Amino acid sequence: MGVIVMKFGGTSMAGIERIRNVAARVKREVEAGHAVAVVVSAMAGETDRLVNFCKEASPLADPAEYDVVVASGEQVTSGLLAIALQAAGLKARSWLGWQLPIATSPAHSTARIGSIDTGAVLTAMQGGEVAVIPGFQGMTADRRVTTLGRGGSDTSAVAVAAALKADRCDIYTDVEGVYTTDPRIVPRARKLGKITYEEMLELASVGAKVLQTRSVELAMKEKVRVQVLSSFSDEPGTLVVDEDEIVEQELIAGVAYNRNEAKVTVVKVPDLPGKVSAIFGPLAEANINVDMIIQSIATEAKDGTSTTDVTFTVPQTELTRARAILEREAGTIGHERILADDGVCKVTVVGVGMKSHAGVAVTMFKALASRGINIQAITTSEIKVSVLIAEEYLELAVRVLHTAYGLDA
Amino acid sequence: MGVIVMKFGGTSMAGIERIRNVAARVKREVEAGHAVAVVVSAMAGETDRLVNFCKEASPLADPAEYDVVVASGEQVTSGLLAIALQAAGLKARSWLGWQLPIATSPAHSTARIGSIDTGAVLTAMQGGEVAVIPGFQGMTADRRVTTLGRGGSDTSAVAVAAALKADRCDIYTDVEGVYTTDPRIVPRARKLGKITYEEMLELASVGAKVLQTRSVELAMKEKVRVQVLSSFSDEPGTLVVDEDEIVEQELIAGVAYNRNEAKVTVVKVPDLPGKVSAIFGPLAEANINVDMIIQSIATEAKDGTSTTDVTFTVPQTELTRARAILEREAGTIGHERILADDGVCKVTVVGVGMKSHAGVAVTMFKALASRGINIQAITTSEIKVSVLIAEEYLELAVRVLHTAYGLDA
């Protein structure tokens, strides 16, 4: 008898009719002879409703009490799914975060899972009872409710799968799997049968939010075989697995993009030691995530002083805050002025095959150049190449690259 | 430093603005030097929403999972009130049913409170921290979530007050206290300054639902001084206390009524031993609460057999079920036919003063007769007299009795 974990997101749990549909899917796995644990999200929209209550009660809501409020959404769907499973003729019960327990760090609203006690639940599962576990929630050592941060239910599912030593962790969502790129931009995008943890991480980090980044990191660390599939269809999904499991490695797994980019240029920064850290230190302290950084060659003025332009990207949603910080620090940095441009986007090609193949970046640059798309910045890792371009070229760039790497169906 | 418990119902907790108002009231008590525990209901309408989810998921929802779902409403308001109290400058934290814990019987959806561990919470309260406790919920010995049944938050509040040996348990609601009768019927109804537990119980049982019956029983047993008052005004409320505390006893505390009555007459029941239990046994088994019972004098037919008519009342909402049961049992009972009348109501006068005064019932009968109101049935206890009358006379009867007992303001 195999042990599997099934995770259903908010869209799959939105209303009793859909919860009944989830119960039917679970029943199929039970009838196939599996011991099943189901991890559930709150109904779509419910967490937002609860978060808004907290914000309205106080903009600086105590994170410990915020967790008490928002964790209730998953408690509700856990009980309802247990009821629906029983109505479908299965044995089932809910196991709340404090009942298992799921022990987490005390970092309220962004807690990390430490350990999960699976003794009692595994016994129940082996006795044929489906265990329904609310995602997103846990408990501190001093028995306070915690939550894992938005999208934390994926992480809960992977952690439960690791603790149960599950054969598979199936993440049911509203898409059918991981695609070579966004099918809304490239209709000939293909669903991937398999993808490596590393590729999935890079795709997630550049905006292809099929799985929460933390859940992929955890799956990679714990070697949990994750499958992404749709709760609204019966098509096979995408398996996220170790590189070893993928026999025939594609060069490029996919093309991703991120519109939430803004470019900042700090003009004429004195070319002196400490100036770069005077820019990025305060941004880091404010938790603003700086991505691509380019520093121009220093130029010397007539008076002998030397200056340089420092360009970098931040999330568009942080642009206002970033500018305010740089203006506050103007005395220390000593720059002439700041330019900001939120009309940019990042396009990324990802593939573990890159590790052993040269020329991947060149293909990218040539393909973009052939359509007259100017590259404003570049970053690379072992398995990805990202470029910053004007946002108006986003769709064109994605299509061109999808074709250039032979990904079209 | 006195210890007080404040309880706020669903109307008082409906939305953040009202929760802030609750926080302001709590702050006043803290500033007056009290150690305060607050027991809260779910937002008005929320429990219904959650109950409906359960019913929709399965008409026969597992009560253990039903409890997991519906207990979440009070969890949300507990966290939100703790946040609002902190925003008002107080120290505060929520203590969920499983965190205290509030130990209950395993009777899911209708659990009874066994004991409440107040060690940790009392220490926190004495350190100036307001304890926010969700009403309605508890935990079984094997750590499953329970609820106390509808209106259970009043009972939670009284139980918490008893466990904390609180000086007072203030139940904030949407009325200003307990009135001599329904002010919508008698505008000259007076708010009572004090009322005994026994009177409150009788009033609650005949439909004056200011406090849940179980909470009054518990307050009486544990000698908890309860105050009923409005969360929307600053008027003093009504104290519910032991008889000893009321120096000048009024003869009658109030006039109550209940529209949810139906009269059933089982016609020509053979006058033989066992026939009465053949009627009431099956009704009791079906948990139908039979109230007033009248049996007519037996009459003898020409063939020498003797029959009697048995009349009784049941809640109107149970009438259909009661008839069906009697029809099912017709073979055993042997009656001729069943008459049902849902056009009746019950009017009750309540007062501990009755114990030492004769003539209370006579005053009632005379007052009703003077307006030509026919009495169809009567029940009495030590401290109340109830009559069954045609529903069309309800308002008239209440007004006449209110005047007859000198209760008009």
PDB file of N, CA and C in Angstrom, chain A residues 126-211:
ATOM      1  N   GLN A 126      -3.329   4.031   7.907  1.00  0.00           N
ATOM      2  CA  GLN A 126      -3.127   2.620   7.569  1.00  0.00           C
ATOM      3  C   GLN A 126      -4.362   1.797   7.917  1.00  0.00           C
ATOM      4  N   GLY A 127      -5.207   2.339   8.812  1.00  0.00           N
ATOM      5  CA  GLY A 127      -6.481   1.702   9.106  1.00  0.00           C
ATOM      6  C   GLY A 127      -7.569   2.094   8.103  1.00  0.00           C
ATOM      7  N   GLY A 128      -7.164   2.783   7.034  1.00  0.00           N
ATOM      8  CA  GLY A 128      -8.125   3.095   5.980  1.00  0.00           C
ATOM      9  C   GLY A 128      -8.824   4.436   6.134  1.00  0.00           C
ATOM     10  N   GLU A 129      -8.368   5.234   7.091  1.00  0.00           N
ATOM     11  CA  GLU A 129      -9.000   6.539   7.310  1.00  0.00           C
ATOM     12  C   GLU A 129      -8.225   7.618   6.571  1.00  0.00           C
ATOM     13  N   VAL A 130      -8.936   8.449   5.808  1.00  0.00           N
ATOM     14  CA  VAL A 130      -8.278   9.555   5.123  1.00  0.00           C
ATOM     15  C   VAL A 130      -7.994  10.653   6.146  1.00  0.00           C
ATOM     16  N   ALA A 131      -6.768  11.134   6.163  1.00  0.00           N
ATOM     17  CA  ALA A 131      -6.406  12.224   7.070  1.00  0.00           C
ATOM     18  C   ALA A 131      -6.531  13.544   6.315  1.00  0.00           C
ATOM     19  N   VAL A 132      -7.325  14.469   6.854  1.00  0.00           N
ATOM     20  CA  VAL A 132      -7.462  15.783   6.226  1.00  0.00           C
ATOM     21  C   VAL A 132      -6.714  16.786   7.092  1.00  0.00           C
ATOM     22  N   ILE A 133      -5.738  17.454   6.483  1.00  0.00           N
ATOM     23  CA  ILE A 133      -4.837  18.326   7.243  1.00  0.00           C
ATOM     24  C   ILE A 133      -4.896  19.734   6.662  1.00  0.00           C
ATOM     25  N   PRO A 134      -5.217  20.727   7.496  1.00  0.00           N
ATOM     26  CA  PRO A 134      -5.228  22.098   6.986  1.00  0.00           C
ATOM     27  C   PRO A 134      -3.817  22.542   6.619  1.00  0.00           C
ATOM     28  N   GLY A 135      -3.660  23.089   5.443  1.00  0.00           N
ATOM     29  CA  GLY A 135      -2.377  23.650   5.052  1.00  0.00           C
ATOM     30  C   GLY A 135      -2.151  24.962   5.767  1.00  0.00           C
ATOM     31  N   PHE A 136      -0.934  25.517   5.630  1.00  0.00           N
ATOM     32  CA  PHE A 136      -0.697  26.922   5.987  1.00  0.00           C
ATOM     33  C   PHE A 136      -0.530  27.142   7.485  1.00  0.00           C
ATOM     34  N   GLN A 137      -0.930  26.135   8.323  1.00  0.00           N
ATOM     35  CA  GLN A 137      -0.926  26.394   9.765  1.00  0.00           C
ATOM     36  C   GLN A 137      -0.035  25.443  10.547  1.00  0.00           C
ATOM     37  N   GLY A 138       0.363  25.881  11.721  1.00  0.00           N
ATOM     38  CA  GLY A 138       1.152  25.057  12.613  1.00  0.00           C
ATOM     39  C   GLY A 138       1.033  25.593  14.027  1.00  0.00           C
ATOM     40  N   MET A 139       1.960  25.184  14.881  1.00  0.00           N
ATOM     41  CA  MET A 139       1.906  25.563  16.292  1.00  0.00           C
ATOM     42  C   MET A 139       3.327  25.766  16.802  1.00  0.00           C
ATOM     43  N   THR A 140       3.523  26.784  17.629  1.00  0.00           N
ATOM     44  CA  THR A 140       4.847  27.015  18.208  1.00  0.00           C
ATOM     45  C   THR A 140       5.055  26.084  19.397  1.00  0.00           C
ATOM     46  N   ALA A 141       6.289  26.086  19.921  1.00  0.00           N
ATOM     47  CA  ALA A 141       6.599  25.250  21.080  1.00  0.00           C
ATOM     48  C   ALA A 141       5.716  25.633  22.273  1.00  0.00           C
ATOM     49  N   ASP A 142       5.347  26.915  22.392  1.00  0.00           N
ATOM     50  CA  ASP A 142       4.477  27.293  23.512  1.00  0.00           C
ATOM     51  C   ASP A 142       2.997  27.325  23.110  1.00  0.00           C
ATOM     52  N   ARG A 143       2.659  26.508  22.116  1.00  0.00           N
ATOM     53  CA  ARG A 143       1.276  26.191  21.767  1.00  0.00           C
ATOM     54  C   ARG A 143       0.463  27.388  21.287  1.00  0.00           C
ATOM     55  N   ARG A 144       1.112  28.282  20.536  1.00  0.00           N
ATOM     56  CA  ARG A 144       0.356  29.338  19.861  1.00  0.00           C
ATOM     57  C   ARG A 144       0.205  28.937  18.401  1.00  0.00           C
ATOM     58  N   VAL A 145      -0.880  29.434  17.771  1.00  0.00           N
ATOM     59  CA  VAL A 145      -1.136  29.145  16.358  1.00  0.00           C
ATOM     60  C   VAL A 145      -0.171  29.944  15.487  1.00  0.00           C
ATOM     61  N   THR A 146       0.371  29.287  14.456  1.00  0.00           N
ATOM     62  CA  THR A 146       1.216  30.004  13.489  1.00  0.00           C
ATOM     63  C   THR A 146       0.681  29.776  12.076  1.00  0.00           C
ATOM     64  N   THR A 147       1.092  30.647  11.152  1.00  0.00           N
ATOM     65  CA  THR A 147       0.860  30.376   9.731  1.00  0.00           C
ATOM     66  C   THR A 147       2.176  30.562   8.988  1.00  0.00           C
ATOM     67  N   LEU A 148       2.222  29.994   7.779  1.00  0.00           N
ATOM     68  CA  LEU A 148       3.496  29.904   7.047  1.00  0.00           C
ATOM     69  C   LEU A 148       3.693  31.020   6.041  1.00  0.00           C
ATOM     70  N   GLY A 149       2.771  31.954   5.951  1.00  0.00           N
ATOM     71  CA  GLY A 149       2.861  32.968   4.919  1.00  0.00           C
ATOM     72  C   GLY A 149       2.047  32.536   3.712  1.00  0.00           C
ATOM     73  N   ARG A 150       1.699  33.522   2.867  1.00  0.00           N
ATOM     74  CA  ARG A 150       0.819  33.254   1.739  1.00  0.00           C
ATOM     75  C   ARG A 150       1.378  32.132   0.856  1.00  0.00           C
ATOM     76  N   GLY A 151       0.479  31.273   0.393  1.00  0.00           N
ATOM     77  CA  GLY A 151       0.891  30.157  -0.450  1.00  0.00           C
ATOM     78  C   GLY A 151       1.533  29.032   0.339  1.00  0.00           C
ATOM     79  N   GLY A 152       1.473  29.126   1.675  1.00  0.00           N
ATOM     80  CA  GLY A 152       2.167  28.156   2.516  1.00  0.00           C
ATOM     81  C   GLY A 152       1.598  26.750   2.470  1.00  0.00           C
ATOM     82  N   SER A 153       0.395  26.598   1.911  1.00  0.00           N
ATOM     83  CA  SER A 153      -0.215  25.262   1.901  1.00  0.00           C
ATOM     84  C   SER A 153       0.567  24.273   1.050  1.00  0.00           C
ATOM     85  N   ASP A 154       1.194  24.742  -0.038  1.00  0.00           N
ATOM     86  CA  ASP A 154       2.059  23.857  -0.834  1.00  0.00           C
ATOM     87  C   ASP A 154       3.185  23.325   0.049  1.00  0.00           C
ATOM     88  N   THR A 155       3.759  24.237   0.840  1.00  0.00           N
ATOM     89  CA  THR A 155       4.857  23.841   1.721  1.00  0.00           C
ATOM     90  C   THR A 155       4.369  22.848   2.769  1.00  0.00           C
ATOM     91  N   SER A 156       3.169  23.094   3.314  1.00  0.00           N
ATOM     92  CA  SER A 156       2.592  22.139   4.267  1.00  0.00           C
ATOM     93  C   SER A 156       2.487  20.760   3.634  1.00  0.00           C
ATOM     94  N   ALA A 157       1.999  20.708   2.408  1.00  0.00           N
ATOM     95  CA  ALA A 157       1.781  19.424   1.739  1.00  0.00           C
ATOM     96  C   ALA A 157       3.103  18.686   1.558  1.00  0.00           C
ATOM     97  N   VAL A 158       4.129  19.406   1.126  1.00  0.00           N
ATOM     98  CA  VAL A 158       5.426  18.762   0.909  1.00  0.00           C
ATOM     99  C   VAL A 158       6.014  18.311   2.251  1.00  0.00           C
ATOM    100  N   ALA A 159       5.847  19.127   3.285  1.00  0.00           N
ATOM    101  CA  ALA A 159       6.372  18.754   4.604  1.00  0.00           C
ATOM    102  C   ALA A 159       5.647  17.523   5.147  1.00  0.00           C
ATOM    103  N   VAL A 160       4.329  17.463   4.949  1.00  0.00           N
ATOM    104  CA  VAL A 160       3.560  16.297   5.385  1.00  0.00           C
ATOM    105  C   VAL A 160       4.020  15.066   4.602  1.00  0.00           C
ATOM    106  N   ALA A 161       4.218  15.236   3.290  1.00  0.00           N
ATOM    107  CA  ALA A 161       4.673  14.119   2.453  1.00  0.00           C
ATOM    108  C   ALA A 161       6.044  13.624   2.915  1.00  0.00           C
ATOM    109  N   ALA A 162       6.929  14.565   3.249  1.00  0.00           N
ATOM    110  CA  ALA A 162       8.264  14.173   3.729  1.00  0.00           C
ATOM    111  C   ALA A 162       8.149  13.415   5.047  1.00  0.00           C
ATOM    112  N   ALA A 163       7.324  13.946   5.963  1.00  0.00           N
ATOM    113  CA  ALA A 163       7.192  13.325   7.281  1.00  0.00           C
ATOM    114  C   ALA A 163       6.561  11.937   7.173  1.00  0.00           C
ATOM    115  N   LEU A 164       5.625  11.784   6.232  1.00  0.00           N
ATOM    116  CA  LEU A 164       4.957  10.489   6.042  1.00  0.00           C
ATOM    117  C   LEU A 164       5.774   9.560   5.147  1.00  0.00           C
ATOM    118  N   LYS A 165       6.912  10.060   4.643  1.00  0.00           N
ATOM    119  CA  LYS A 165       7.698   9.316   3.661  1.00  0.00           C
ATOM    120  C   LYS A 165       6.780   8.870   2.523  1.00  0.00           C
ATOM    121  N   ALA A 166       5.982   9.785   2.024  1.00  0.00           N
ATOM    122  CA  ALA A 166       4.978   9.473   1.003  1.00  0.00           C
ATOM    123  C   ALA A 166       5.634   9.139  -0.328  1.00  0.00           C
ATOM    124  N   ASP A 167       4.970   8.300  -1.104  1.00  0.00           N
ATOM    125  CA  ASP A 167       5.479   7.957  -2.422  1.00  0.00           C
ATOM    126  C   ASP A 167       5.343   9.126  -3.393  1.00  0.00           C
ATOM    127  N   ARG A 168       4.353   9.979  -3.125  1.00  0.00           N
ATOM    128  CA  ARG A 168       4.104  11.084  -4.056  1.00  0.00           C
ATOM    129  C   ARG A 168       3.345  12.180  -3.328  1.00  0.00           C
ATOM    130  N   CYS A 169       3.586  13.408  -3.752  1.00  0.00           N
ATOM    131  CA  CYS A 169       2.824  14.543  -3.245  1.00  0.00           C
ATOM    132  C   CYS A 169       2.167  15.207  -4.446  1.00  0.00           C
ATOM    133  N   ASP A 170       0.854  14.999  -4.587  1.00  0.00           N
ATOM    134  CA  ASP A 170       0.135  15.541  -5.748  1.00  0.00           C
ATOM    135  C   ASP A 170      -0.472  16.895  -5.403  1.00  0.00           C
ATOM    136  N   ILE A 171      -0.010  17.918  -6.122  1.00  0.00           N
ATOM    137  CA  ILE A 171      -0.510  19.267  -5.862  1.00  0.00           C
ATOM    138  C   ILE A 171      -1.562  19.585  -6.931  1.00  0.00           C
ATOM    139  N   TYR A 172      -2.824  19.576  -6.518  1.00  0.00           N
ATOM    140  CA  TYR A 172      -3.912  19.877  -7.450  1.00  0.00           C
ATOM    141  C   TYR A 172      -4.139  21.375  -7.486  1.00  0.00           C
ATOM    142  N   THR A 173      -4.209  21.895  -8.701  1.00  0.00           N
ATOM    143  CA  THR A 173      -4.334  23.340  -8.838  1.00  0.00           C
ATOM    144  C   THR A 173      -5.290  23.640  -9.995  1.00  0.00           C
ATOM    145  N   ASP A 174      -5.329  24.888 -10.465  1.00  0.00           N
ATOM    146  CA  ASP A 174      -6.263  25.197 -11.544  1.00  0.00           C
ATOM    147  C   ASP A 174      -5.590  25.193 -12.912  1.00  0.00           C
ATOM    148  N   VAL A 175      -4.320  24.768 -12.990  1.00  0.00           N
ATOM    149  CA  VAL A 175      -3.687  24.546 -14.290  1.00  0.00           C
ATOM    150  C   VAL A 175      -3.315  23.068 -14.388  1.00  0.00           C
ATOM    151  N   GLU A 176      -3.054  22.611 -15.605  1.00  0.00           N
ATOM    152  CA  GLU A 176      -2.870  21.169 -15.782  1.00  0.00           C
ATOM    153  C   GLU A 176      -1.452  20.682 -15.525  1.00  0.00           C
ATOM    154  N   GLY A 177      -0.549  21.625 -15.211  1.00  0.00           N
ATOM    155  CA  GLY A 177       0.828  21.225 -14.968  1.00  0.00           C
ATOM    156  C   GLY A 177       1.742  22.400 -15.239  1.00  0.00           C
ATOM    157  N   VAL A 178       3.014  22.090 -15.457  1.00  0.00           N
ATOM    158  CA  VAL A 178       3.989  23.134 -15.743  1.00  0.00           C
ATOM    159  C   VAL A 178       4.201  23.160 -17.257  1.00  0.00           C
ATOM    160  N   TYR A 179       4.104  24.340 -17.844  1.00  0.00           N
ATOM    161  CA  TYR A 179       4.214  24.485 -19.293  1.00  0.00           C
ATOM    162  C   TYR A 179       5.573  25.062 -19.671  1.00  0.00           C
ATOM    163  N   THR A 180       5.933  24.864 -20.949  1.00  0.00           N
ATOM    164  CA  THR A 180       7.195  25.418 -21.439  1.00  0.00           C
ATOM    165  C   THR A 180       7.187  26.942 -21.398  1.00  0.00           C
ATOM    166  N   THR A 181       5.995  27.511 -21.439  1.00  0.00           N
ATOM    167  CA  THR A 181       5.834  28.947 -21.168  1.00  0.00           C
ATOM    168  C   THR A 181       4.351  29.207 -20.969  1.00  0.00           C
ATOM    169  N   ASP A 182       4.013  30.482 -20.744  1.00  0.00           N
ATOM    170  CA  ASP A 182       2.632  30.849 -20.509  1.00  0.00           C
ATOM    171  C   ASP A 182       1.791  30.600 -21.776  1.00  0.00           C
ATOM    172  N   PRO A 183       0.842  29.661 -21.747  1.00  0.00           N
ATOM    173  CA  PRO A 183       0.051  29.350 -22.948  1.00  0.00           C
ATOM    174  C   PRO A 183      -0.808  30.517 -23.416  1.00  0.00           C
ATOM    175  N   ARG A 184      -1.021  31.517 -22.558  1.00  0.00           N
ATOM    176  CA  ARG A 184      -1.782  32.685 -22.998  1.00  0.00           C
ATOM    177  C   ARG A 184      -0.959  33.511 -23.980  1.00  0.00           C
ATOM    178  N   ILE A 185       0.361  33.396 -23.885  1.00  0.00           N
ATOM    179  CA  ILE A 185       1.237  34.132 -24.797  1.00  0.00           C
ATOM    180  C   ILE A 185       1.627  33.252 -25.980  1.00  0.00           C
ATOM    181  N   VAL A 186       1.931  32.004 -25.706  1.00  0.00           N
ATOM    182  CA  VAL A 186       2.326  31.072 -26.767  1.00  0.00           C
ATOM    183  C   VAL A 186       1.346  29.890 -26.769  1.00  0.00           C
ATOM    184  N   PRO A 187       0.353  29.931 -27.652  1.00  0.00           N
ATOM    185  CA  PRO A 187      -0.641  28.843 -27.658  1.00  0.00           C
ATOM    186  C   PRO A 187       0.007  27.482 -27.914  1.00  0.00           C
ATOM    187  N   ARG A 188       1.164  27.438 -28.553  1.00  0.00           N
ATOM    188  CA  ARG A 188       1.802  26.155 -28.818  1.00  0.00           C
ATOM    189  C   ARG A 188       2.710  25.701 -27.678  1.00  0.00           C
ATOM    190  N   ALA A 189       2.581  26.342 -26.507  1.00  0.00           N
ATOM    191  CA  ALA A 189       3.351  25.896 -25.329  1.00  0.00           C
ATOM    192  C   ALA A 189       2.968  24.459 -25.008  1.00  0.00           C
ATOM    193  N   ARG A 190       3.944  23.663 -24.548  1.00  0.00           N
ATOM    194  CA  ARG A 190       3.688  22.259 -24.231  1.00  0.00           C
ATOM    195  C   ARG A 190       3.718  22.046 -22.730  1.00  0.00           C
ATOM    196  N   LYS A 191       2.881  21.118 -22.266  1.00  0.00           N
ATOM    197  CA  LYS A 191       2.955  20.737 -20.855  1.00  0.00           C
ATOM    198  C   LYS A 191       4.150  19.804 -20.695  1.00  0.00           C
ATOM    199  N   LEU A 192       4.966  20.045 -19.679  1.00  0.00           N
ATOM    200  CA  LEU A 192       6.139  19.206 -19.437  1.00  0.00           C
ATOM    201  C   LEU A 192       5.730  17.958 -18.659  1.00  0.00           C
ATOM    202  N   GLY A 193       6.259  16.816 -19.073  1.00  0.00           N
ATOM    203  CA  GLY A 193       5.996  15.582 -18.333  1.00  0.00           C
ATOM    204  C   GLY A 193       6.764  15.561 -17.018  1.00  0.00           C
ATOM    205  N   LYS A 194       7.999  16.016 -17.105  1.00  0.00           N
ATOM    206  CA  LYS A 194       8.843  16.065 -15.918  1.00  0.00           C
ATOM    207  C   LYS A 194       9.656  17.346 -15.926  1.00  0.00           C
ATOM    208  N   ILE A 195      10.006  17.797 -14.764  1.00  0.00           N
ATOM    209  CA  ILE A 195      10.880  18.958 -14.629  1.00  0.00           C
ATOM    210  C   ILE A 195      11.705  18.742 -13.363  1.00  0.00           C
ATOM    211  N   THR A 196      12.931  19.288 -13.340  1.00  0.00           N
ATOM    212  CA  THR A 196      13.741  19.092 -12.132  1.00  0.00           C
ATOM    213  C   THR A 196      13.375  20.147 -11.092  1.00  0.00           C
ATOM    214  N   TYR A 197      13.702  19.835  -9.825  1.00  0.00           N
ATOM    215  CA  TYR A 197      13.479  20.796  -8.742  1.00  0.00           C
ATOM    216  C   TYR A 197      14.134  22.144  -9.070  1.00  0.00           C
ATOM    217  N   GLU A 198      15.378  22.080  -9.562  1.00  0.00           N
ATOM    218  CA  GLU A 198      16.128  23.308  -9.818  1.00  0.00           C
ATOM    219  C   GLU A 198      15.437  24.187 -10.852  1.00  0.00           C
ATOM    220  N   GLU A 199      14.964  23.532 -11.916  1.00  0.00           N
ATOM    221  CA  GLU A 199      14.264  24.290 -12.957  1.00  0.00           C
ATOM    222  C   GLU A 199      12.973  24.894 -12.406  1.00  0.00           C
ATOM    223  N   MET A 200      12.257  24.099 -11.646  1.00  0.00           N
ATOM    224  CA  MET A 200      11.000  24.563 -11.079  1.00  0.00           C
ATOM    225  C   MET A 200      11.235  25.778 -10.193  1.00  0.00           C
ATOM    226  N   LEU A 201      12.328  25.728  -9.430  1.00  0.00           N
ATOM    227  CA  LEU A 201      12.678  26.850  -8.558  1.00  0.00           C
ATOM    228  C   LEU A 201      12.935  28.109  -9.360  1.00  0.00           C
ATOM    229  N   GLU A 202      13.712  27.976 -10.426  1.00  0.00           N
ATOM    230  CA  GLU A 202      14.017  29.151 -11.237  1.00  0.00           C
ATOM    231  C   GLU A 202      12.753  29.691 -11.894  1.00  0.00           C
ATOM    232  N   LEU A 203      11.911  28.785 -12.375  1.00  0.00           N
ATOM    233  CA  LEU A 203      10.666  29.242 -13.004  1.00  0.00           C
ATOM    234  C   LEU A 203       9.799  29.956 -11.979  1.00  0.00           C
ATOM    235  N   ALA A 204       9.684  29.378 -10.766  1.00  0.00           N
ATOM    236  CA  ALA A 204       8.861  29.990  -9.729  1.00  0.00           C
ATOM    237  C   ALA A 204       9.395  31.369  -9.373  1.00  0.00           C
ATOM    238  N   SER A 205      10.731  31.474  -9.311  1.00  0.00           N
ATOM    239  CA  SER A 205      11.303  32.742  -8.863  1.00  0.00           C
ATOM    240  C   SER A 205      11.165  33.838  -9.912  1.00  0.00           C
ATOM    241  N   VAL A 206      10.909  33.480 -11.159  1.00  0.00           N
ATOM    242  CA  VAL A 206      10.696  34.526 -12.166  1.00  0.00           C
ATOM    243  C   VAL A 206       9.224  34.649 -12.529  1.00  0.00           C
ATOM    244  N   GLY A 207       8.357  34.157 -11.688  1.00  0.00           N
ATOM    245  CA  GLY A 207       6.947  34.515 -11.849  1.00  0.00           C
ATOM    246  C   GLY A 207       6.028  33.420 -12.315  1.00  0.00           C
ATOM    247  N   ALA A 208       6.528  32.233 -12.676  1.00  0.00           N
ATOM    248  CA  ALA A 208       5.611  31.167 -13.070  1.00  0.00           C
ATOM    249  C   ALA A 208       5.127  30.474 -11.801  1.00  0.00           C
ATOM    250  N   LYS A 209       4.115  31.081 -11.144  1.00  0.00           N
ATOM    251  CA  LYS A 209       3.741  30.695  -9.785  1.00  0.00           C
ATOM    252  C   LYS A 209       2.844  29.456  -9.742  1.00  0.00           C
ATOM    253  N   VAL A 210       3.323  28.360 -10.270  1.00  0.00           N
ATOM    254  CA  VAL A 210       2.548  27.128 -10.169  1.00  0.00           C
ATOM    255  C   VAL A 210       2.711  26.551  -8.766  1.00  0.00           C
ATOM    256  N   LEU A 211       3.925  26.578  -8.266  1.00  0.00           N
ATOM    257  CA  LEU A 211       4.212  26.089  -6.915  1.00  0.00           C
ATOM    258  C   LEU A 211       4.917  27.189  -6.146  1.00  0.00           C
TER     259      LEU A 211
END
